[in-house]
Coordinates of C-alpha atoms and ligand atoms in Angstrom, one line a residue:
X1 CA 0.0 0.0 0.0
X2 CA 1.6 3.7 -1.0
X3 CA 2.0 6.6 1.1
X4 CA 1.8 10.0 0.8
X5 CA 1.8 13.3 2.4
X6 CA 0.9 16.7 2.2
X7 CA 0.2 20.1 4.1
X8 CA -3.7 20.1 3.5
X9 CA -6.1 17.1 2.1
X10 CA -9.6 18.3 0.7
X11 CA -12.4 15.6 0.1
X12 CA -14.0 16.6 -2.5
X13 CA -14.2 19.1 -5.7
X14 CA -17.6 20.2 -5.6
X15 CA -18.2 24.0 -5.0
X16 CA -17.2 23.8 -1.2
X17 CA -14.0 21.4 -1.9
X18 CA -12.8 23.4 -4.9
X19 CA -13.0 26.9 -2.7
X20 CA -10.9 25.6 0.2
X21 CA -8.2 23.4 -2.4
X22 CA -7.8 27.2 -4.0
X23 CA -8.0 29.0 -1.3
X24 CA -5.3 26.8 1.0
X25 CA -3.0 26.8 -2.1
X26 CA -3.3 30.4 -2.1
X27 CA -2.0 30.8 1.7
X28 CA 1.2 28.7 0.1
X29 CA -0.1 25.3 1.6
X30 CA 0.9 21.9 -0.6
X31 CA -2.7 20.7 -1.3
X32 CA -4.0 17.2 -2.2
X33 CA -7.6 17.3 -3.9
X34 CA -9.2 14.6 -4.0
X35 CA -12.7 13.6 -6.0
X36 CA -14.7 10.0 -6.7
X37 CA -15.3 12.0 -10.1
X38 CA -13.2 12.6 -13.1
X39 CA -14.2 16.4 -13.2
X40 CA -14.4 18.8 -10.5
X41 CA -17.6 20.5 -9.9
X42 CA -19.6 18.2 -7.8
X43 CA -23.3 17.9 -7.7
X44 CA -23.7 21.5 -8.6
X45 CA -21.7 21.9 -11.4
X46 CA -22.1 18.5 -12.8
X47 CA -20.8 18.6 -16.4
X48 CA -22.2 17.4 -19.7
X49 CA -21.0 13.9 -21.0
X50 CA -20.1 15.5 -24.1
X51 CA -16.5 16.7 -23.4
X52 CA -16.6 19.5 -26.0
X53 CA -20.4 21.0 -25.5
X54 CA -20.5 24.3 -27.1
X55 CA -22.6 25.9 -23.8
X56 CA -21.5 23.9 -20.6
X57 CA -22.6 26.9 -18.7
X58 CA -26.3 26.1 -19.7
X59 CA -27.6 23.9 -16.9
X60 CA -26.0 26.2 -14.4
X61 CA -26.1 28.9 -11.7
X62 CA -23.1 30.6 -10.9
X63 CA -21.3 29.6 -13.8
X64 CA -19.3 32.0 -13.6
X65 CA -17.9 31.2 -9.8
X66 CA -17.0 27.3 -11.5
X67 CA -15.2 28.7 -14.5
X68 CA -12.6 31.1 -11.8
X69 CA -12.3 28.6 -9.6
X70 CA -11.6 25.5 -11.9
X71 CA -9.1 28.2 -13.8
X72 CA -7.0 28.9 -10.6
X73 CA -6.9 25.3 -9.5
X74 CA -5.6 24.7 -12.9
X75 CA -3.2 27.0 -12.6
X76 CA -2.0 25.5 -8.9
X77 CA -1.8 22.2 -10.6
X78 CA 0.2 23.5 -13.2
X79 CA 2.5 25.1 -11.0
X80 CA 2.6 21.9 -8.8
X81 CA 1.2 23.6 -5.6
X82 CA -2.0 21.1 -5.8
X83 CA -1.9 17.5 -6.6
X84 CA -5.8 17.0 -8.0
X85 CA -6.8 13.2 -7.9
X86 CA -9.7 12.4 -9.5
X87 CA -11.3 9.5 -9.7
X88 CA -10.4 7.8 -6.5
X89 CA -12.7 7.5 -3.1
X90 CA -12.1 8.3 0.3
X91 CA -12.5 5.0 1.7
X92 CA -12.1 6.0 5.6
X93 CA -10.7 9.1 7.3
X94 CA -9.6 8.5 11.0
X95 CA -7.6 10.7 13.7
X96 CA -3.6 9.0 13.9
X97 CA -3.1 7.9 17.6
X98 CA -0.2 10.0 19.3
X99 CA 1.9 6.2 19.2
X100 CA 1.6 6.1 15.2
X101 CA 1.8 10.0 14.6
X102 CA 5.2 11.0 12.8
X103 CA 5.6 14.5 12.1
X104 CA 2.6 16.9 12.1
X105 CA 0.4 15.0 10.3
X106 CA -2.7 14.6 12.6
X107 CA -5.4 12.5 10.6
X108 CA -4.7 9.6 8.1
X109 CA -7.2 8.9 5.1
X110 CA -7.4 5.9 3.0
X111 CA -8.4 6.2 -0.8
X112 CA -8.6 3.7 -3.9
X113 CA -9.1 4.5 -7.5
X114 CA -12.7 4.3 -8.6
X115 CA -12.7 1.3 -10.4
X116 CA -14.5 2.0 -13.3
X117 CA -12.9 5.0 -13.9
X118 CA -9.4 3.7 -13.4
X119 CA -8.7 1.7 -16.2
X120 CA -6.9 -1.4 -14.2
X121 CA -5.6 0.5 -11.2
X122 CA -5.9 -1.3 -8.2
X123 CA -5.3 -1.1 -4.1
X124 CA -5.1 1.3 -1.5
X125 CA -3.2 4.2 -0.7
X126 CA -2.8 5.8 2.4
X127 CA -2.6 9.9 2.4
X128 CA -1.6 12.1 6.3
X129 CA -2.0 15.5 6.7
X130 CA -1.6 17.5 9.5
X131 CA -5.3 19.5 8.3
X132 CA -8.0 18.0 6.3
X133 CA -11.5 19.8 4.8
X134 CA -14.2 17.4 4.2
X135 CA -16.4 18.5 1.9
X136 CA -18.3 15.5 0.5
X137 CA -21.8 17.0 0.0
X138 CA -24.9 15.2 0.1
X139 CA -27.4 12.7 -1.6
X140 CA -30.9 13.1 -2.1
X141 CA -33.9 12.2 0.9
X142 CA -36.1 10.0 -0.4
X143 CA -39.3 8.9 1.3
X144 CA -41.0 5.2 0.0
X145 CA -44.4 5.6 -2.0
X146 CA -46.3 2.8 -3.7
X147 CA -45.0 2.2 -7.0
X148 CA -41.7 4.8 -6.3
X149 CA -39.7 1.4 -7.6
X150 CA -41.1 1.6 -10.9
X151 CA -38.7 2.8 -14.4
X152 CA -39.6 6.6 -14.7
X153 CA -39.3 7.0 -10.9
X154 CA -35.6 9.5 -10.3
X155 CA -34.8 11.0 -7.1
X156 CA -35.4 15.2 -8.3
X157 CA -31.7 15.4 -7.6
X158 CA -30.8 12.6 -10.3
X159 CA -33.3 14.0 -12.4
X160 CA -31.1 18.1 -12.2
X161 CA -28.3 15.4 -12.9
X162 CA -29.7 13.7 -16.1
X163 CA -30.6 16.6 -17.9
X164 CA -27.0 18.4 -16.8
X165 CA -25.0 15.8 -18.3
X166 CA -27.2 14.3 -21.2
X167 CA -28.6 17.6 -22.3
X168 CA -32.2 15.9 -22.7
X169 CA -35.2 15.3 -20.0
X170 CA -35.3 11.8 -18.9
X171 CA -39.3 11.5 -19.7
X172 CA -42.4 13.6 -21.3
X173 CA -44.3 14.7 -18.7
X174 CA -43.3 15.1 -15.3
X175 CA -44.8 15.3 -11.7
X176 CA -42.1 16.4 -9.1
X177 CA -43.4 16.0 -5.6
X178 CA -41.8 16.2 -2.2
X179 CA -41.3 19.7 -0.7
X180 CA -38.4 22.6 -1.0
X181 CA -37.5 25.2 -3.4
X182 CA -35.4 22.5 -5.1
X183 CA -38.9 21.2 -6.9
X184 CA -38.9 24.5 -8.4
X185 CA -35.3 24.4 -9.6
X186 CA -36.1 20.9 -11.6
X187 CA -39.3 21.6 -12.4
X188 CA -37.7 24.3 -14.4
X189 CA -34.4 22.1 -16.3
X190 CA -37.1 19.8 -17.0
X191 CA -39.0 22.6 -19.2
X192 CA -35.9 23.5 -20.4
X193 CA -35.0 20.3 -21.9
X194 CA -37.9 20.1 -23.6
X195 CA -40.0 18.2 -21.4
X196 CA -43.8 18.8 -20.1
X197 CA -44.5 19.2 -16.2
X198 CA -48.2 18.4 -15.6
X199 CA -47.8 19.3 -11.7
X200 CA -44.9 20.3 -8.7
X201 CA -46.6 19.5 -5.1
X202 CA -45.1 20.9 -2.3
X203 CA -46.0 19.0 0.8
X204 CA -45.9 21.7 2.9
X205 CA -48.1 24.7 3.8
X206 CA -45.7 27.4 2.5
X207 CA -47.6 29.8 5.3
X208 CA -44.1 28.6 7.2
X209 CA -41.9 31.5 5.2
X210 CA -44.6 34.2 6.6
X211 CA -42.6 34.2 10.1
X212 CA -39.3 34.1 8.6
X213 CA -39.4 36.8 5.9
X214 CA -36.7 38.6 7.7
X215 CA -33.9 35.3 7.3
X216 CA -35.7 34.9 3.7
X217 CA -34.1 38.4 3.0
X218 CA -30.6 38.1 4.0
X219 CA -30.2 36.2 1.0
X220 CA -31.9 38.1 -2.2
X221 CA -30.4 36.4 -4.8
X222 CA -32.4 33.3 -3.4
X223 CA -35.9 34.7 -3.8
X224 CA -34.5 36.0 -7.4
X225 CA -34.0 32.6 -8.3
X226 CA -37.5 31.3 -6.9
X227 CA -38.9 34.2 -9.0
X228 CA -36.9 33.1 -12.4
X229 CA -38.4 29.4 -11.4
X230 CA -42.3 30.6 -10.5
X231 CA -42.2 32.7 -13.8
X232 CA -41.2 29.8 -15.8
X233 CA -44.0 27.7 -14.6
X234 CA -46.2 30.0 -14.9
X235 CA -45.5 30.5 -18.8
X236 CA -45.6 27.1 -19.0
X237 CA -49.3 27.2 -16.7
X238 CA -47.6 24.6 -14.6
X239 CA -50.3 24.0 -11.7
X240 CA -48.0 24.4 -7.9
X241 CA -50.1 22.2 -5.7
X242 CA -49.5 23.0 -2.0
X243 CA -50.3 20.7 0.6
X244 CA -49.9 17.8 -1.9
X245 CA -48.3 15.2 -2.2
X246 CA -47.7 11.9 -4.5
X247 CA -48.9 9.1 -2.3
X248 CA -49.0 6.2 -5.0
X249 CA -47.3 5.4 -8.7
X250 CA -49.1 3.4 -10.9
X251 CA -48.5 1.2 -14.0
X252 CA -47.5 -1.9 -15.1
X253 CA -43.8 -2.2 -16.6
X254 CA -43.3 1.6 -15.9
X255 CA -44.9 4.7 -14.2
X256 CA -47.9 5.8 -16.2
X257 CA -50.2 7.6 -13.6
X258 CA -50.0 9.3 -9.9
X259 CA -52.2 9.4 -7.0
X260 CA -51.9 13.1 -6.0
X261 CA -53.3 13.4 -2.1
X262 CA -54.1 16.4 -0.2
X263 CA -52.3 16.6 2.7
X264 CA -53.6 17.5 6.3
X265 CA -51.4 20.2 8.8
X266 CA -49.5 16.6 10.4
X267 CA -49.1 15.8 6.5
X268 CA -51.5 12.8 6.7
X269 CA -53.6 11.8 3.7
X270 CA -57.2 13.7 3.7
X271 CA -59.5 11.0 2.8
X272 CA -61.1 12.2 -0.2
X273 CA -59.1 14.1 -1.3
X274 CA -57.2 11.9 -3.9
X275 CA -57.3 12.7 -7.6
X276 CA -55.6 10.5 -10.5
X277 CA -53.5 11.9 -13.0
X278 CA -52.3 10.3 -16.2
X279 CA -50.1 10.5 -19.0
X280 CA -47.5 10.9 -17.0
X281 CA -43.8 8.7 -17.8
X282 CA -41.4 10.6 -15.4
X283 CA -42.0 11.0 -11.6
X284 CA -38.9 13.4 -9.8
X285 CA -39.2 13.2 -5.6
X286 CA -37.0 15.1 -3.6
X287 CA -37.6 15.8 0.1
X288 CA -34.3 17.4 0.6
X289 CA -30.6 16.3 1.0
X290 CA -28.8 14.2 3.7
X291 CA -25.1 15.3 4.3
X292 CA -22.6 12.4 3.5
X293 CA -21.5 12.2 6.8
X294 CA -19.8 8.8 7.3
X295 CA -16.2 10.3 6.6
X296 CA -17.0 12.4 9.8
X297 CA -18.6 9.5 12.2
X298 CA -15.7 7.7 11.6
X299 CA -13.2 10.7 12.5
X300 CA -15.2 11.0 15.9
X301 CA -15.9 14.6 15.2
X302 CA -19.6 15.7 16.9
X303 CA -22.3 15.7 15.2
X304 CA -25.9 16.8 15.9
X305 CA -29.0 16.6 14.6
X306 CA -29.7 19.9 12.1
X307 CA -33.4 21.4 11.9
X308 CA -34.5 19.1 8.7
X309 CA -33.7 16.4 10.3
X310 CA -30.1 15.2 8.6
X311 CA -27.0 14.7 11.0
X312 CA -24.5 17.3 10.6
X313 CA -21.0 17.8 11.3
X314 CA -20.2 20.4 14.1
X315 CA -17.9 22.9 13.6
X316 CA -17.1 26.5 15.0
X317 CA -16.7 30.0 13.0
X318 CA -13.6 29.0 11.6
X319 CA -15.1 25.1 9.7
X320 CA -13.0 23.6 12.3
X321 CA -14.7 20.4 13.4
X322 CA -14.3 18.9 17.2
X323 CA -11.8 17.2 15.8
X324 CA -8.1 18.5 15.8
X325 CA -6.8 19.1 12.5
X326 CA -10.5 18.2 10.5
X327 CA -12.1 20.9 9.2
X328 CA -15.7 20.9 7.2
X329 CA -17.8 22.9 4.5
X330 CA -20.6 22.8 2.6
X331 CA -23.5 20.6 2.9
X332 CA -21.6 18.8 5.6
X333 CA -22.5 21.1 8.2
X334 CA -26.0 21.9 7.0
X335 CA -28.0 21.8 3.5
X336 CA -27.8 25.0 3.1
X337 CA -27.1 25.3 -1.0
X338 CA -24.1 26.0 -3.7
X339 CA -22.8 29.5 -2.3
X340 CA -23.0 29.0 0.8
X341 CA -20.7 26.3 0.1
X342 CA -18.2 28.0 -1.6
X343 CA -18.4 30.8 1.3
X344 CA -17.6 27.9 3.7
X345 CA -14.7 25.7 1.5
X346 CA -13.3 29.2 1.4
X347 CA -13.1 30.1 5.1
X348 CA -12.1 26.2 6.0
X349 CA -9.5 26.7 3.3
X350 CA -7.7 29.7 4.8
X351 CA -7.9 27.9 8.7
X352 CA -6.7 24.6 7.5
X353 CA -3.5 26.7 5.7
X354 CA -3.6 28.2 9.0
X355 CA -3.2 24.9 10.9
X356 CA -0.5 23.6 8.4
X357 CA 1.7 26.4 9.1
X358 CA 1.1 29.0 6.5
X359 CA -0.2 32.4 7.7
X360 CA -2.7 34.1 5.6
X361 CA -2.5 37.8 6.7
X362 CA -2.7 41.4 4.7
X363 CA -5.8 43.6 4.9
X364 CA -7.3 42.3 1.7
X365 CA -7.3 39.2 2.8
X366 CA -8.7 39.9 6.3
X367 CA -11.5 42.1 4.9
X368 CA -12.1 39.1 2.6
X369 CA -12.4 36.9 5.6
X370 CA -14.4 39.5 7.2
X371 CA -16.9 39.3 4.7
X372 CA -17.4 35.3 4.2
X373 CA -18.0 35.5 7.9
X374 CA -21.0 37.3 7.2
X375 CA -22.1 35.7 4.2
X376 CA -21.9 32.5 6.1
X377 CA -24.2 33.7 8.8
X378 CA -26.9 35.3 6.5
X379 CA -26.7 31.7 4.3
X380 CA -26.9 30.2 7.0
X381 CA -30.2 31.8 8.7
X382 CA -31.5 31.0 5.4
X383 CA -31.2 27.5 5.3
X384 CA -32.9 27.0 8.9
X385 CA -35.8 29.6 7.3
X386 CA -36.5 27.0 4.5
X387 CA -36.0 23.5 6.4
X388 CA -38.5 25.1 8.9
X389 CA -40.6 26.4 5.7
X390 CA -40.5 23.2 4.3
X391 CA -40.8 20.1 6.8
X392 CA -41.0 16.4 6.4
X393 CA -44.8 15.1 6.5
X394 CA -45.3 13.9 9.4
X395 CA -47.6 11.8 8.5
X396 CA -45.6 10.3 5.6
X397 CA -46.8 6.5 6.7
X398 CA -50.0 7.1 5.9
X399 CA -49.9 6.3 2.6
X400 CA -47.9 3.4 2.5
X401 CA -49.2 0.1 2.2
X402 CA -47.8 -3.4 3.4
X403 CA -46.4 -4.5 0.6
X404 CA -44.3 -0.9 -0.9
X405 CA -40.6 -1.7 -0.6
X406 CA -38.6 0.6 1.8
X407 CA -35.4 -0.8 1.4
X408 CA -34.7 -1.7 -2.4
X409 CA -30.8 -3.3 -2.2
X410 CA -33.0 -6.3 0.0
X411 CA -36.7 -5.6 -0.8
X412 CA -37.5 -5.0 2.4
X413 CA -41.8 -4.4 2.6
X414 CA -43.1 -2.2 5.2
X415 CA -44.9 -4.5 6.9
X416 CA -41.8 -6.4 7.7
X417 CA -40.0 -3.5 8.7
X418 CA -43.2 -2.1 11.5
X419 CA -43.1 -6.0 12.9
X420 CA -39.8 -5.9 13.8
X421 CA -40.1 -2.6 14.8
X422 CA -43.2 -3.4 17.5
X423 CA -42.6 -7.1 18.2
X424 CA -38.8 -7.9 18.1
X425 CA -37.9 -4.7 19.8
X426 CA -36.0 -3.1 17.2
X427 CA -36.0 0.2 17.7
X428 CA -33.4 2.0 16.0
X429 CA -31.9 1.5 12.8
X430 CA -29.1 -0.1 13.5
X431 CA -31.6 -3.0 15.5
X432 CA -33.9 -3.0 12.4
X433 CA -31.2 -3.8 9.8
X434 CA -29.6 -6.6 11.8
X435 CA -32.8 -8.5 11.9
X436 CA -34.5 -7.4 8.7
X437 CA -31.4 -6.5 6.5
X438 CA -32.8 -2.9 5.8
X439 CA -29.9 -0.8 5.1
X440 CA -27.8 -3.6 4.8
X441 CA -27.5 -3.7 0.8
X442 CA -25.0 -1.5 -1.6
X443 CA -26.3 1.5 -1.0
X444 CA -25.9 1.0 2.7
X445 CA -28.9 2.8 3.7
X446 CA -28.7 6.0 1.7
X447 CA -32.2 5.5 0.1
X448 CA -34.2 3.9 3.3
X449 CA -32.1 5.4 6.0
X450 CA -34.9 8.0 6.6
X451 CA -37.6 6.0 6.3
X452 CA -36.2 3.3 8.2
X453 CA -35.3 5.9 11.6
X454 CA -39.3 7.0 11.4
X455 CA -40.3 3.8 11.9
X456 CA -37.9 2.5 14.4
X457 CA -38.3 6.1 16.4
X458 CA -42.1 5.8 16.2
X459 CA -42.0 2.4 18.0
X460 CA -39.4 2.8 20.1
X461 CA -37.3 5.5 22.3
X462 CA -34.3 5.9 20.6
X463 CA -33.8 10.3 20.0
X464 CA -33.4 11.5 16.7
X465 CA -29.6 11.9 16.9
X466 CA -28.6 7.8 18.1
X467 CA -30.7 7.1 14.8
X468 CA -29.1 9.5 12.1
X469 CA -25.5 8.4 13.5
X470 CA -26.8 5.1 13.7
X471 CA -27.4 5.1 9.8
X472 CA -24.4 7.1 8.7
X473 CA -22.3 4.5 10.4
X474 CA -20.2 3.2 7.6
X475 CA -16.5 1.5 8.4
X476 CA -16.1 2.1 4.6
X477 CA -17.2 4.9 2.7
X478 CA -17.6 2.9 -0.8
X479 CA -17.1 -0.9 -1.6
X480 CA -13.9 -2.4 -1.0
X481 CA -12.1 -5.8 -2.9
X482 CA -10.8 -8.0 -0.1
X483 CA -7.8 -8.6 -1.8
X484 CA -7.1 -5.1 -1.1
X485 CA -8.1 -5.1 2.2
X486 CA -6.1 -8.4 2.5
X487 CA -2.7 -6.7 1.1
X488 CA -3.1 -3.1 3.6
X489 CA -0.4 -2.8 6.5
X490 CA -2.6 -3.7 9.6
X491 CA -0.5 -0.9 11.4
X492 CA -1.4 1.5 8.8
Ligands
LIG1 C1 -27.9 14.6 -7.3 C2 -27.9 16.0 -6.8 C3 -28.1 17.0 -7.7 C4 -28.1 18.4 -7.2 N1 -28.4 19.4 -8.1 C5 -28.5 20.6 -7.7 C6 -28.9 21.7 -8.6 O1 -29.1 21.5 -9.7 N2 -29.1 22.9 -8.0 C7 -28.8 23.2 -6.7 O2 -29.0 24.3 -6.3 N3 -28.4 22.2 -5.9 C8 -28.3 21.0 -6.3 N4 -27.9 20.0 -5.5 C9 -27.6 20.4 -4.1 C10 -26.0 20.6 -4.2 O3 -25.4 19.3 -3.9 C11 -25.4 21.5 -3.2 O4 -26.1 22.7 -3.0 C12 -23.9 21.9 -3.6 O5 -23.4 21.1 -4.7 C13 -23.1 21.5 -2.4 O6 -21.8 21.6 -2.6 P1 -20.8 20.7 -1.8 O7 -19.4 21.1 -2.2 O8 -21.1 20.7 -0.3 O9 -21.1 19.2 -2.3 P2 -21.1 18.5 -3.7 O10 -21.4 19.4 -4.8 O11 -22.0 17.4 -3.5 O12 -19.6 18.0 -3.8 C14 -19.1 16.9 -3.1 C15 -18.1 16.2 -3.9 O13 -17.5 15.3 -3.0 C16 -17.2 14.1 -3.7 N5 -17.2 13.0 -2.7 C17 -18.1 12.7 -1.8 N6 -17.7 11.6 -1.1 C18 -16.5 11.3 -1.5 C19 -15.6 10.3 -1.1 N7 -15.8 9.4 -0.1 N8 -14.4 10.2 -1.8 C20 -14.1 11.1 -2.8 N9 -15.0 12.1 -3.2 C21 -16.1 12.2 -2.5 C22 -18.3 14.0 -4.7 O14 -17.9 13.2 -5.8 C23 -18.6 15.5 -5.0 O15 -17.9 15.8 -6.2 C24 -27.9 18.6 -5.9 C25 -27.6 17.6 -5.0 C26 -27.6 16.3 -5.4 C27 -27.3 15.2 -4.5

């Protein structure tokens, strides 16, 4: 297994990890970059399969931001001031006992070459640091539906995905259901591409913004965007259902039709208040993000439980977790959007040069500082504004039925999953995969993990934080051979 070392590691390229890789190699730090994809960007600024598309930019807010910062990381590559490997995962991240340390370095990751993008590389590689910025973003939140298992069923995050990187809509007509402005945002791609969006419903009430106008403000360029989004429906007489939700899928070899449900204030179903809609070949759900935060369970860094729901990493003014060394930004901390997590990568960039050694002083830079502290802050309030806007349903379980899968890696039905939940006493995740396997498949819980934590919390006394670590408890971030866990140094 190889070894290498640096002044400052940073998981991930997306808009968080590409600030802080720039930003460190700014203060003079030796920066490794490191990315499961081949270009940087992340979830944001996904890029088009087609290398040479005349408008990448199309697809994208904040273009502009990608095209600087992918130009000066560039630059520090060219100038050999930041290693950028792509293509490989961070397999586990873990603090370096004082008995192992050597040098400064303070944490110790282990990373592998993705193997379908590495063309016959193999093994492990260990990397130390004495200052590492995770910034591995997030996935989508899903919630289980009948018939969400059918082709023409996309999380509304892989659906924004789709259409960024094969320049098309993935269906005809749309339904995007789930709640958050992020319905809006691929609602609109999806008109953009050229497809038809017969409804959005937005399980909440959005009466929730009314008290919060004030945080809603901080951040104007947000409501701008929701304005560019509402417009665009509008033109397009897209109907915005609130207090609605998609509470079954139907067809037979694909989705054809949705059950759309009015909601009641706990976000049960209303009995009788279901209408079927057809013609309809492309169902988006999105209720929210979770943060990727296995990299950080495993460093021992605290966590707590954020106002949507999603375990978070802690960390103070500067990014700089509980852990010494490990520093975090972007939706890590908090779902809290794109710039805020460029405002964040920055600010953990400049601390983590900091704890490396290199000093990041003059009055531009200060007043620069200066003012990403309060951009953080404003983002910040913003993000709480719209989880609290923008709850999950409550009453979510209320239209499921015995038979709709919850956990799709082991087909795990509902009604196996409330059993073990009220008669064998398992009643937190962790007690509900061992005797039911849910969560126990290759996606490790990413897609039922919610789901699953309702049910066992509902039956049991667990608190809200036990369960979210309990689920983003992963010894290994992505699959590993055995033969290469066979060949690592058990000291390492
Ligand atoms: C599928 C999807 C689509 C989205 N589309 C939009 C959109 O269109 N508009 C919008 O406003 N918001 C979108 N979001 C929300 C968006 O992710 C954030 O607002 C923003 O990208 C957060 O930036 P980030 O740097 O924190 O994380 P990301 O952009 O997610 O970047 C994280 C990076 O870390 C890498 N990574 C993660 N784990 C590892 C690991 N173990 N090893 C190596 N690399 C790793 C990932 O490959 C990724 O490149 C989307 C989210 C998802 C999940």
């Amino acid at each position: 297994m190889s070894e290498r070392r640096c002044d400052v590691v940073v998981v991930g390229a997306g808009p968080a990890g590409l600030a802080a890789a720039v930003q460190a190699s700014r203060a003079g730090a030796q920066v490794l970059l490191i990315d499961q994809s081949i270009r940087p960007g992340g979830q944001f600024w996904r890029h088009a399969a087609e290398e040479h598309d005349a408008d990448p930019g199309r697809w994208h807010h904040g273009w502009s931001t990608y095209t600087a910062l992918a130009s000066e990381l560039q630059a520090a590559v060219d100038a050999g001031d930041v290693e950028y490997l792509c293509g490989h995962h961070v397999v586990t991240a873990q603090q370096i006992s004082p008995a192992q340390q050597i040098g400064s370095a303070q944490l110790q990751l282990t990373i592998q070459p993705v193997p379908e993008l590495a063309a016959g590389a193999r093994g492990l590689m260990t990397v130390r640091a004495p200052a590492v910025v995770l910034c591995p973003g997030a996935y989508d939140r899903q919630l289980p539906v009948p018939g969400w298992t059918l082709p023409g069923v996309m999380a509304a995050g892989g659906i924004q995905a789709f259409i960024k990187t094969q320049g098309v809509a993935p269906g005809r007509r749309a339904v995007l259901a789930g709640t958050g402005p992020f319905l809006l945002s691929a609602a609109a791609s999806v008109l953009q591409a050229g497809g038809e969006v017969a409804a959005v419903c937005e399980a909440a009430n959005l009466t929730g913004w009314v008290p919060r106008g004030a945080a809603a403000a901080l951040v104007p360029s947000k409501g701008a965007e929701g304005a560019e989004y509402i417009r665009l429906l509008a033109k397009h007489r897209v109907p915005y259902l609130r207090r609605t939700a998609v509470t079954a899928i139907h067809g037979e070899h694909r989705a054809e039709a949705v059950t759309l449900s009015r909601l009641d204030s706990n976000g049960a179903v209303i009995e009788g208040k279901q209408r079927y809609l057809d013609d309809v070949d492309l169902v988006g759900l999105g209720w929210g993000f979770v943060p990727q935060s296995e990299l950080v369970v495993q460093c021992g860094a605290r966590t707590r439980v954020d106002v949507d729901g999603s375990l978070i990493g802690v960390v103070d003014v500067h990014q700089r977790s509980s852990v010494e060394g490990l520093y975090l930004a972007g939706e890590i901390t908090g779902v809290a959007g794109a710039t805020a997590a460029v405002v964040e990568g920055r600010i953990a960039g400049r601390a983590a040069a900091r704890e490396a050694g290199y000093t990041t002083g003059g009055a531009r830079q200060l007043a620069a500082a200066q003012r990403d502290k309060v951009l953080r802050v404003n983002h910040r309030a913003f993000a709480q504004a719209m989880h609290r806007a923008h709850p999950l349903p409550e009453g979510w379980e209320s239209w499921m039925q015995q038979d709709t899968v919850v956990c799709r890696c082991e087909e795990v039905p509902y009604q196996r999953l409330k059993e073990a939940a009220q008669t064998l006493s398992a009643q937190e995740p962790r007690g509900l995969k061992g005797t039911t396997r849910t969560g126990m498949g290759w996606c490790q819980g990413r897609m039922c993990g919610t789901a699953a934590s309702c049910v066992a919390r509902r039956s049991g006394a667990e608190g809200a934080e036990e369960s979210a670590v309990a689920v983003a408890k992963r010894p290994l971030a992505a699959p590993v051979r055995l033969a290469d866990l066979a060949e690592r140094d058990p000291s390492a």
